[in-house]
Coordinates of C-alpha atoms in Angstrom, one line a residue:
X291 CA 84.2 124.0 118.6
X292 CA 85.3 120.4 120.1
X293 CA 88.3 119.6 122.2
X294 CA 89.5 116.0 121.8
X295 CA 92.1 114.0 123.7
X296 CA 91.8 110.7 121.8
X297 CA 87.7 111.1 122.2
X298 CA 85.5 114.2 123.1
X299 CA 87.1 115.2 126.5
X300 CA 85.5 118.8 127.2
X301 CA 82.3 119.2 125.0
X302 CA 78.9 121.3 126.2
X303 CA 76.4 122.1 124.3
X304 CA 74.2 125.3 124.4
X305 CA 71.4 124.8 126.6
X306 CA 67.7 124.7 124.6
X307 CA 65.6 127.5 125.8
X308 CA 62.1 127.5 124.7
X309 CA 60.8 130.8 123.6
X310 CA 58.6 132.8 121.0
X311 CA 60.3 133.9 117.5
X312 CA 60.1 137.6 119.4
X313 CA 61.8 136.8 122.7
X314 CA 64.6 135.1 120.5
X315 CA 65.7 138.4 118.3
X316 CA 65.1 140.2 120.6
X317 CA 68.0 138.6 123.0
X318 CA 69.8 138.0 119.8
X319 CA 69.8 141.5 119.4
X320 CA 70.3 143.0 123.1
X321 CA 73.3 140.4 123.2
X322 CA 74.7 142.3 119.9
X323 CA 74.5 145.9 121.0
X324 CA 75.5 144.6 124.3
X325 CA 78.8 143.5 123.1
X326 CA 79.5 146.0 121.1
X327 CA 78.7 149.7 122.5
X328 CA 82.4 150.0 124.0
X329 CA 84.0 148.9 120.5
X330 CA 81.6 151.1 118.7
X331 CA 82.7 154.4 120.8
X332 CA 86.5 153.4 120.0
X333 CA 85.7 153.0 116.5
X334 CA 84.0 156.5 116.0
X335 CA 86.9 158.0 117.8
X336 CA 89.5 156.3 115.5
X337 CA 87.3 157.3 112.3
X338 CA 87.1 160.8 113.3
X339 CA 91.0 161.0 113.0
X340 CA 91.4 159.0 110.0
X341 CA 92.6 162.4 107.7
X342 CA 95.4 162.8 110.1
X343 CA 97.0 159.4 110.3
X344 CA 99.9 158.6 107.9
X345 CA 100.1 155.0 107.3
X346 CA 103.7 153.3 107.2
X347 CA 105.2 150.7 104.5
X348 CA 104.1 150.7 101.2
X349 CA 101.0 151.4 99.1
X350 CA 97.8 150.1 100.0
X351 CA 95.0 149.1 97.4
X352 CA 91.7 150.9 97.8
X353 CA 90.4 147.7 98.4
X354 CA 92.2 146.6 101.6
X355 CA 93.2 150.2 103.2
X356 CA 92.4 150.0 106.5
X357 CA 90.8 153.4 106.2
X358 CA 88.7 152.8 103.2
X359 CA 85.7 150.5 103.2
X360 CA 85.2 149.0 99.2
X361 CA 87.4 151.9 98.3
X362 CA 85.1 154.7 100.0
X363 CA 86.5 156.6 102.8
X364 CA 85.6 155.6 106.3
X365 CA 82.9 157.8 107.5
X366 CA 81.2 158.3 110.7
X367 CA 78.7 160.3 109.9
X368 CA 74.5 161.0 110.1
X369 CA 73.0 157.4 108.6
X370 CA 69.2 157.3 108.1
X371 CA 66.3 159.3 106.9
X372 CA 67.4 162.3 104.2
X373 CA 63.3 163.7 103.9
X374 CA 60.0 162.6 105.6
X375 CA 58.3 159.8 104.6
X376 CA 54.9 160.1 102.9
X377 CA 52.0 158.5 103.4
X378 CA 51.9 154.9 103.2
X379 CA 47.9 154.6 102.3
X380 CA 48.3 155.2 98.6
X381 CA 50.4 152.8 98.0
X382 CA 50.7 150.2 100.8
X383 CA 47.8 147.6 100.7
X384 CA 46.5 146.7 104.3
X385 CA 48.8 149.9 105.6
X386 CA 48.1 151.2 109.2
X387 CA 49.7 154.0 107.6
X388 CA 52.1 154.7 110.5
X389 CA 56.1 155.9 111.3
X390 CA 56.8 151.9 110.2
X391 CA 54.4 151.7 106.9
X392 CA 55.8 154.8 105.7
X393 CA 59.6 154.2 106.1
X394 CA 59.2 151.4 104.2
X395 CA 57.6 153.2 101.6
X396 CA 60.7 155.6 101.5
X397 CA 63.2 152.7 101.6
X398 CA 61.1 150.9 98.6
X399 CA 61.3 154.2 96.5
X400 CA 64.5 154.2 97.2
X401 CA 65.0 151.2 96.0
X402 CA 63.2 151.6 92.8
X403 CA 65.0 154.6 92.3
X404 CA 68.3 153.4 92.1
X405 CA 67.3 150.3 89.9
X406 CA 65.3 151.8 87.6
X407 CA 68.8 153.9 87.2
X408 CA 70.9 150.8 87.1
X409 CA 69.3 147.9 86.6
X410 CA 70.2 147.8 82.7
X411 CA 73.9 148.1 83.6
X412 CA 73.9 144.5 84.5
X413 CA 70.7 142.5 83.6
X414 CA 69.0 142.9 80.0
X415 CA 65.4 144.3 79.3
X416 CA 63.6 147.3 81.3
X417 CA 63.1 147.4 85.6
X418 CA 59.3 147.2 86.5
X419 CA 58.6 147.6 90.2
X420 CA 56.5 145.1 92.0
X421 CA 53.2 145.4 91.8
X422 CA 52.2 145.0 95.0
X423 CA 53.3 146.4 98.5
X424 CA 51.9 144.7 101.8
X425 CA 51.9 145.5 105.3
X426 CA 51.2 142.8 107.8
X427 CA 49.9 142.5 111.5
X428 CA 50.5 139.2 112.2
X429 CA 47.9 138.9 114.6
X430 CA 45.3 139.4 111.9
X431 CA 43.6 137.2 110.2
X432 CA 44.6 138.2 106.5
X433 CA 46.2 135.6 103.8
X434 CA 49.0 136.9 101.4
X435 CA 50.6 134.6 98.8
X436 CA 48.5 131.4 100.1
X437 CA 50.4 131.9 103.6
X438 CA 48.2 133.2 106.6
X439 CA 49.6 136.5 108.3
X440 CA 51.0 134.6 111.4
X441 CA 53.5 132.9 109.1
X442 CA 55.2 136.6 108.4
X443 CA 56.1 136.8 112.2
X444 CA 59.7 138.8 112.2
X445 CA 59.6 138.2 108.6
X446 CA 59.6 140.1 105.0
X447 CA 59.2 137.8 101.7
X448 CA 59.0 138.6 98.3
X449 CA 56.4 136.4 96.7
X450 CA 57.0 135.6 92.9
X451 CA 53.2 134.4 91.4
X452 CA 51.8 138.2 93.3
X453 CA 54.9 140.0 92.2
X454 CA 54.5 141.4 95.8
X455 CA 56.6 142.1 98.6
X456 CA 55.1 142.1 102.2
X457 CA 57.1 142.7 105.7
X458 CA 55.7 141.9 109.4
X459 CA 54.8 146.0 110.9
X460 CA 54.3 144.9 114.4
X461 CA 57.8 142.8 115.5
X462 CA 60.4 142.6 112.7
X463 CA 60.6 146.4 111.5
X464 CA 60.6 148.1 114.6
X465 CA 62.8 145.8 116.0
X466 CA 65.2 145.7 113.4
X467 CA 64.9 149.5 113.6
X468 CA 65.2 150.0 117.3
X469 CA 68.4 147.8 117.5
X470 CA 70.2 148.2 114.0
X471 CA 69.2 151.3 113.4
X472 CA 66.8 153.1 110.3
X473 CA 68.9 152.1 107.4
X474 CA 68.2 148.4 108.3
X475 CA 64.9 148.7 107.1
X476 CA 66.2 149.8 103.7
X477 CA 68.5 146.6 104.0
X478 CA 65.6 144.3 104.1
X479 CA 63.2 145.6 101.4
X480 CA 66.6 145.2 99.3
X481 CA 67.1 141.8 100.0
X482 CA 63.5 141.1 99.2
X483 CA 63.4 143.5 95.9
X484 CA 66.3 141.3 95.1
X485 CA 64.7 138.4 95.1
X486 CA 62.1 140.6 92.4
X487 CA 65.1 141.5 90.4
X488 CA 66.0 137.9 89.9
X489 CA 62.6 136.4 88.2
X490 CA 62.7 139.6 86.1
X491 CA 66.1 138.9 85.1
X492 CA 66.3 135.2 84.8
X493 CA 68.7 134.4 87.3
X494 CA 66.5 131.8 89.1
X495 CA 65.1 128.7 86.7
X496 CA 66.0 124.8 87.2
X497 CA 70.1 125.3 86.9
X498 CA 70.1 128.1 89.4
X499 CA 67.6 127.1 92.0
X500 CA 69.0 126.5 95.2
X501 CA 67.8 128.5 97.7
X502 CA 71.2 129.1 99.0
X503 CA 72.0 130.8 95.4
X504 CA 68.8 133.2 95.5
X505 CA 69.7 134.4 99.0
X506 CA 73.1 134.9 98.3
X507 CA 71.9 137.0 95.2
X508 CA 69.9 138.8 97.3
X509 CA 72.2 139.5 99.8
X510 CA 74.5 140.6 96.9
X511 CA 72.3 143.4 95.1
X512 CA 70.9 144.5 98.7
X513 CA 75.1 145.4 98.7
X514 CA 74.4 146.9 95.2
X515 CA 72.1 149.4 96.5
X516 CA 73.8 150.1 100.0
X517 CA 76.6 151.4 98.2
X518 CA 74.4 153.8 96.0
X519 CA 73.2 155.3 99.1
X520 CA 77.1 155.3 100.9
X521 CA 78.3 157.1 97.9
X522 CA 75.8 160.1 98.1
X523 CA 73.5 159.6 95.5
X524 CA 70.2 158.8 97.2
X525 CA 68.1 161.9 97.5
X526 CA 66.3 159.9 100.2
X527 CA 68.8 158.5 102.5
X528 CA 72.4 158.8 103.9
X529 CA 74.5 156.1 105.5
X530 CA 77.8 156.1 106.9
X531 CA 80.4 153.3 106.2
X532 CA 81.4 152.2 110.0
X533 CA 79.2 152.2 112.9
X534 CA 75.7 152.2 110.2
X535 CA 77.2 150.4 107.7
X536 CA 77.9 147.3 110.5
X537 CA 74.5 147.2 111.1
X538 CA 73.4 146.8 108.3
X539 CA 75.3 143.6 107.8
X540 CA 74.7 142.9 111.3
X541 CA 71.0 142.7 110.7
X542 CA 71.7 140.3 108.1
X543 CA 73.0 138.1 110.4
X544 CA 70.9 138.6 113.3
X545 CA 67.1 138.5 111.7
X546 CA 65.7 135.6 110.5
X547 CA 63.9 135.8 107.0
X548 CA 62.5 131.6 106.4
X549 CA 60.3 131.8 103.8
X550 CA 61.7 134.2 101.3
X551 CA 61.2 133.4 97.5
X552 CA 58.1 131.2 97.1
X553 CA 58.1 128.1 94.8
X554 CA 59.2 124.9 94.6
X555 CA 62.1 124.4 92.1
X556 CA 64.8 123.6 94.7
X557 CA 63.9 120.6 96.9
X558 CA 67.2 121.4 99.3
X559 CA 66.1 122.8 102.8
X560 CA 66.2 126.6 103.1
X561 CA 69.1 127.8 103.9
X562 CA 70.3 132.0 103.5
X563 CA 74.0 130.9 104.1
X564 CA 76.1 131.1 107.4
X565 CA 77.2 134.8 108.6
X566 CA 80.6 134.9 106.3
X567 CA 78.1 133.6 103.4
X568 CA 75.7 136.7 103.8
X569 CA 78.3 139.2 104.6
X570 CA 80.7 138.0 102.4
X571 CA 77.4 137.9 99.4
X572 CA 77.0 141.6 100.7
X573 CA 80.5 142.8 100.3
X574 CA 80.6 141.3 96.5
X575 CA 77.7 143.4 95.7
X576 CA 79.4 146.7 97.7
X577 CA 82.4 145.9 95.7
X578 CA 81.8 144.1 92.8
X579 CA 78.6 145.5 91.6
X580 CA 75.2 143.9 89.9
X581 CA 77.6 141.9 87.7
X582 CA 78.9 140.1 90.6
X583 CA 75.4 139.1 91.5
X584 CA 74.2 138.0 88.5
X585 CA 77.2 135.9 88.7
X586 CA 76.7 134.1 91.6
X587 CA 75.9 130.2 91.4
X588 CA 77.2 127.2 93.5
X589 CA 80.3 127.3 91.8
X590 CA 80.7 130.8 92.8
X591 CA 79.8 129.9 96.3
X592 CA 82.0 127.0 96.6
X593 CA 84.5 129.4 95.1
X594 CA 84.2 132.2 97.3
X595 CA 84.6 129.5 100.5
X596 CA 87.7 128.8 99.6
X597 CA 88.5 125.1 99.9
X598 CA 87.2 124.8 103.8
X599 CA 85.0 121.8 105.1
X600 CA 81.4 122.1 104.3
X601 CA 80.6 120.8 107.5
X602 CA 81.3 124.3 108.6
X603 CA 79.0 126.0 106.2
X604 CA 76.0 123.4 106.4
X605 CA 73.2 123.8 109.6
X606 CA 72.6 120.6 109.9
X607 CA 75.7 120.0 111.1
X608 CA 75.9 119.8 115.4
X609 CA 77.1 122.9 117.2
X610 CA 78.9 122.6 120.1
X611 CA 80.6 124.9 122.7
X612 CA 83.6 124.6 125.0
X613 CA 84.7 126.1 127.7
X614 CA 87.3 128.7 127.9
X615 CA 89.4 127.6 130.9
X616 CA 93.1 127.4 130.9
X617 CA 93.1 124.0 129.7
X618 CA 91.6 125.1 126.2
X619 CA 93.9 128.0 125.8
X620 CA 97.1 125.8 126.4
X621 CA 95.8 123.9 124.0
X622 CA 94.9 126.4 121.8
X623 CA 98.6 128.1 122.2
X624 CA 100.0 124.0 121.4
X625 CA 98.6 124.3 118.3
X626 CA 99.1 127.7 116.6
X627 CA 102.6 126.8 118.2
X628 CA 102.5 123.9 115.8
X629 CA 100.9 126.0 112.8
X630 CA 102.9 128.7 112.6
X631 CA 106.3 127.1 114.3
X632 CA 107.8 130.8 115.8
X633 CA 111.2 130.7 116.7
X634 CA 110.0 132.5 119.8
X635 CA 106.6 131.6 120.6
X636 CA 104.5 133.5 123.2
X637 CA 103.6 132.4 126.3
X638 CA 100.7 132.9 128.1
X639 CA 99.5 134.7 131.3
X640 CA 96.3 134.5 133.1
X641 CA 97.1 136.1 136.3
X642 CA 98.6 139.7 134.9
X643 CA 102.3 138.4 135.2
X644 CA 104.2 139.7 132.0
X645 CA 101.2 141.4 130.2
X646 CA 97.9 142.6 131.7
X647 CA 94.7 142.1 130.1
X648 CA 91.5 144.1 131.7
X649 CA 87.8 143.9 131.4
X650 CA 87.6 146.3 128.6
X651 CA 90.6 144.6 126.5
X652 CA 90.6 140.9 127.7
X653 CA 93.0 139.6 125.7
X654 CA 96.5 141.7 125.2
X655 CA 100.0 141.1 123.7
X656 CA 103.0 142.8 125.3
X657 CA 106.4 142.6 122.8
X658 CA 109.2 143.3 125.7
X659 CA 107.9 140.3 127.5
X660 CA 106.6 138.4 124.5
X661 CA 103.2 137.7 126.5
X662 CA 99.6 137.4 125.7
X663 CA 97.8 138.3 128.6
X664 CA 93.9 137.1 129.0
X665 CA 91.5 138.3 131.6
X666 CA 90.0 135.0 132.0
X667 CA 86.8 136.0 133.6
X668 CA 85.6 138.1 130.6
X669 CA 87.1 136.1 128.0
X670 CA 84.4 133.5 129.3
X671 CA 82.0 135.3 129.9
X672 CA 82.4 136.4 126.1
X673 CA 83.1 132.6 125.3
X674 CA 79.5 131.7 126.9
X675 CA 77.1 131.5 123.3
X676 CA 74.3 134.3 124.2
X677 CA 71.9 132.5 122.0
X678 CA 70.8 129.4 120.2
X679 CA 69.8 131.2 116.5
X680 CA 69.1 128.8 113.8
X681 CA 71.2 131.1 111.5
X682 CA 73.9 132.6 113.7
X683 CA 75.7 132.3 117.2
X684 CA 76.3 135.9 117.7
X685 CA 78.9 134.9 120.7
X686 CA 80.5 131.7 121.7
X687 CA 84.0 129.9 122.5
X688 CA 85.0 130.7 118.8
X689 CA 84.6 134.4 119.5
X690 CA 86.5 134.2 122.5
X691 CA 89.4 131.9 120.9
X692 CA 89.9 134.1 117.9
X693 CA 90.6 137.3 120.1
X694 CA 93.4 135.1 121.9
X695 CA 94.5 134.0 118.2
X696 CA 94.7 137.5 117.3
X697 CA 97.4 138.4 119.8
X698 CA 99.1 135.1 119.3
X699 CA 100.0 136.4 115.4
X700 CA 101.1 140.0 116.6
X701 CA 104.0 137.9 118.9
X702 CA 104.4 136.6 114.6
X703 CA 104.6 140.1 113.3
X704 CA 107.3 140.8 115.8
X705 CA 109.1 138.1 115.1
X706 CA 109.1 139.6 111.6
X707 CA 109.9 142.8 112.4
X708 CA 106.7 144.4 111.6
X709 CA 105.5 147.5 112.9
X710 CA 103.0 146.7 116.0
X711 CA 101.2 149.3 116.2
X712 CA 99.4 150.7 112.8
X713 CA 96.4 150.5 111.4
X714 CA 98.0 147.9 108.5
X715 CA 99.5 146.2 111.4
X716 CA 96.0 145.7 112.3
X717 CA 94.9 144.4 109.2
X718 CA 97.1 141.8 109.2
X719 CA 96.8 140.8 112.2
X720 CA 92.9 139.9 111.1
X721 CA 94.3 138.4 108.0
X722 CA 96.6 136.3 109.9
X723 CA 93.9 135.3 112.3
X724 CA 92.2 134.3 109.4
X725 CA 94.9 131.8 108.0
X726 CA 95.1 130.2 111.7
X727 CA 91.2 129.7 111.4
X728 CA 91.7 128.1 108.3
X729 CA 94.2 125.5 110.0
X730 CA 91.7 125.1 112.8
X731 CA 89.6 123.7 110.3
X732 CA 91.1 120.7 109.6
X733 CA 92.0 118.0 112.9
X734 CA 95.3 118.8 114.5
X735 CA 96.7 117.8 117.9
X736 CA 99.3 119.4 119.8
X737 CA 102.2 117.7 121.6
X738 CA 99.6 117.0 124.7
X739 CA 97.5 115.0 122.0
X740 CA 94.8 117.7 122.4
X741 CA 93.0 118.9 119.3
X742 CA 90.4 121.9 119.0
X743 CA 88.6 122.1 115.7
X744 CA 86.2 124.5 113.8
X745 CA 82.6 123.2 113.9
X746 CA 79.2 124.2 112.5
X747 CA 78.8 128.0 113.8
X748 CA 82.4 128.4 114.5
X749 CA 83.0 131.0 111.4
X750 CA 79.9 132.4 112.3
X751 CA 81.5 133.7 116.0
X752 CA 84.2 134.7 114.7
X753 CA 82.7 137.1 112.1
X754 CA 80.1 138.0 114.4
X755 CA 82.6 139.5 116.7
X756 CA 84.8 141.3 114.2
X757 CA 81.5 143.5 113.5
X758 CA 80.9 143.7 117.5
X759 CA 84.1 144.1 119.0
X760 CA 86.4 144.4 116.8
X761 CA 89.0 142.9 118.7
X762 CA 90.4 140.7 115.9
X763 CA 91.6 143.5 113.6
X764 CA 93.1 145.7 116.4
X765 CA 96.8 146.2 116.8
X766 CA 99.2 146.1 119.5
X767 CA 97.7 149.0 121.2
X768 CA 93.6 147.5 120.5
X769 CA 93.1 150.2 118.1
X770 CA 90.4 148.7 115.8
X771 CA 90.4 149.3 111.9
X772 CA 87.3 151.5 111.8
X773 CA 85.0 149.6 109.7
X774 CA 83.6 145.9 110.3
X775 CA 82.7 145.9 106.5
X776 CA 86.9 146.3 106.2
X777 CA 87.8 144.3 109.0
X778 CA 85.7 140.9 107.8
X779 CA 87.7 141.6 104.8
X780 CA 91.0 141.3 105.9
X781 CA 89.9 138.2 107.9
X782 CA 88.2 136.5 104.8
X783 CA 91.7 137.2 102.9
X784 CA 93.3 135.2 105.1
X785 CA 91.0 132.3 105.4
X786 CA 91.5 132.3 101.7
X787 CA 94.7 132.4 101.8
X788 CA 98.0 131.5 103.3
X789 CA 100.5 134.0 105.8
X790 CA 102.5 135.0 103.0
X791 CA 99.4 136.4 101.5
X792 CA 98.7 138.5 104.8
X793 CA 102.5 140.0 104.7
X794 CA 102.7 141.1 101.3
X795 CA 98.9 142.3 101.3
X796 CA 99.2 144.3 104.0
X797 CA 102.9 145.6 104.3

């Protein structure tokens, strides 16, 4: 995010820390749980009452209920491990034949399971699994697929001339597992027997090369599978669609995965897509299906970003951070004053008068004074980036900004007349966020002559938070829609789209 007055007046940049690949997730992923174990205990409390709620206005599609995730019912209950995990040694080539080695195993027949069941609904001929699985110790002194085992550090690759698929036992798995939980495993191996899927399909050859396409692919059928499992039919495994399902796209977004498919048809740098690429990848497959993944391309891609700046999507572009003081927010209020042009716009409190914010909801809207109230400490502190990731910023000024913007478009909804305080109401408020993003986007200056505008990683905050805390799709009360799977939805619609969109979608 930069904030111009004429020229860059407030602009700092995330300060370089030198550290190993392990160090890196693993603050990457402390600074995600961290963030989000107070939203997850809401969430499950909300879930667990879904049955009773009755939802005002009018009909809802499956699709965008706030209570539904894809069209499944929100559920909040046991994720993981369905039946114990056999031994690794008969299958897994260099296998220590531990707890790791052999829930892979189990994920990987999962896998197979499913595909073998489904894999001629989309693609034409017959599934064939790999033909090789490999575990790695990173430390050793092994080569697989021309690479030596150091290079599979917090890593799992699918490589096309072995047919093989290999994952890192020591860092990445048991990382992954610890902080996103056992059905991350099974998320990786999908990704990576997607990239299989594709050179047995034909989806990758010189007019579909791009890296960015066979990640997104992968991504995509990884989404294909995950909703197998959510709907009950894995013998194997069970996952639920809030608290287990986030993780699973959190770990997307969190764990880095360079090397991937190995050849050299695509001469672009790789690249697996920003956060709303992956997730949103992930969600096609979920709801969409194998045909959406064998659909994707560049066009599809381009399509599915809607007509935003690819500066925002590309990771060369430079990343920068602002800080949240009261100078940014009043400029921040000038312009979604100047986007949405209220009748009554909101004012804003920092010091509790009119609307109180606390540390636990730090940024509030109160309708009899027409206030947002912001607890200025924590909104920095959640404002601060926790980490310089060369895929995602899992917290920075973006996240902080779009929780402010959130409350900002309630004070629009009651302009409107709309119910405050429903779980639709909550919905649109994400949606409406969205469109206000979407302005954001493009340069824009308020009366003062101050500007703030999206940059490289913004998006990426933004989503990042809407799995963590949720605080985006909440309503007037901060009652979150259960699922971030949902919730990145309603967001995505209205970066898509326009305010009117938001109000007839979710009425």
């Amino acid at each position: 995010m930069t904030a111009a007055n004429g020229g860059y007046l407030t602009q700092t940049e995330p300060t370089a820390i030198v550290e190993s690949p392990a160090d890196r997730y693993r603050r990457d992923v402390t600074a995600f749980i961290r963030v989000g174990i107070a939203a997850a205990c809401v969430v499950m409390a909300v879930a667990g009452c879904s049955q009773a709620t009755v939802l005002d206005g009018r009909a809802v599609s499956m699709r965008y209920n706030p209570y539904r995730v894809a069209g499944l019912p929100t559920s909040d209950g046991p994720s993981g491990p369905r039946t114990t995990p056999p031994s690794a040694a008969n299958r897994v080539q260099n296998t220590d034949d531990g707890e790791i080695d052999r829930e892979a195993l189990l994920a990987v027949e999962d896998i197979e399971d499913f595909w073998s069941q489904h894999y001629s609904d989309a693609f034409a001929g017959t599934f064939t699994p790999v033909s090789r699985l490999v575990s790695v110790d990173p430390n050793s002194s092994m080569t697989i697929c021309d690479e030596d085992a150091s290079a599979f550090d917090f890593n799992a690759l699918y490589c096309a001339p072995d047919d093989l698929i290999a994952w890192d036992r020591i860092d990445l798995m048991p990382v992954a597992k610890e902080f996103f939980g056992d059905m991350t495993i099974n998320g990786l191996l999908a990704h990576e027997y997607g990239h299989a899927l594709q050179t047995r399909a034909g989806l990758v050859g010189e007019q579909r090369s791009s890296i960015l396409v066979r990640e997104q692919q992968a991504d995509c059928m990884a989404g294909v599978y995950m909703r197998w499992v959510a709907e009950g039919h894995s013998p194997r495994f069970s996952i639920n669609t809030s608290r287990a399902l986030d993780q699973v796209m959190a770990g997307a977004i969190a764990g880095r995965d360079p090397i991937s498919t190995l050849d050299t048809l695509s001469l672009d740098p790789p690249s697996h897509g920003t956060a709303l690429d992956r997730v949103s990848a992930f969600q096609t497959g979920f709801d969409v299906g194998a045909d959406g993944c064998a659909a994707i391309d560049s066009a599809e891609i381009e399509q599915r970003r809607g007509n935003l700046p690819p500066s925002l999507f590309d990771p060369a572009s430079p990343q920068s951070d602002i800080t949240i003081d009261e100078k940014t927010l009043s400029t921040l209020m000038e312009l979604l004053d100047q986007t949405f042009s209220p009748a009554s716009p909101p004012t804003l409190s920092t010091t509790g008068e009119g609307c109180s914010a606390t540390q636990q909801q730090p940024v509030a809207y109160c309708p009899d004074s027409n206030t947002i109230g912001v607890d200025l400490p924590t909104l920095r502190q959640i404002g601060t980036p926790a980490d310089e990731s060369d895929f995602v910023l899992l917290q920075g000024d973006n996240t902080a900004l779009s929780m402010v913007t959130s409350r900002y478009v309630l004070a629009l909804q009651q302009e409107k007349g709309e119910a405050l305080n429903t779980p639709v109401a909550a919905m649109r408020t994400a949606c409406l966020t969205g469109v206000a993003q979407r302005k954001m986007a493009d340069p824009i200056r308020g009366p003062s002559g101050n500007q703030l505008v999206l940059g490289a990683g913004d998006l990426d905050e933004a989503v990042s938070g809407l799995l963590t805390n949720g605080i985006v799709a909440t309503d007037v009360s901060g009652t979150p829609v259960p699922s971030g799977f949902t919730r990145i939805l309603a967001f995505r619609t209205g970066l898509s789209g326009n305010a009117d969109d938001c109000y007839q979608r979710f009425s």
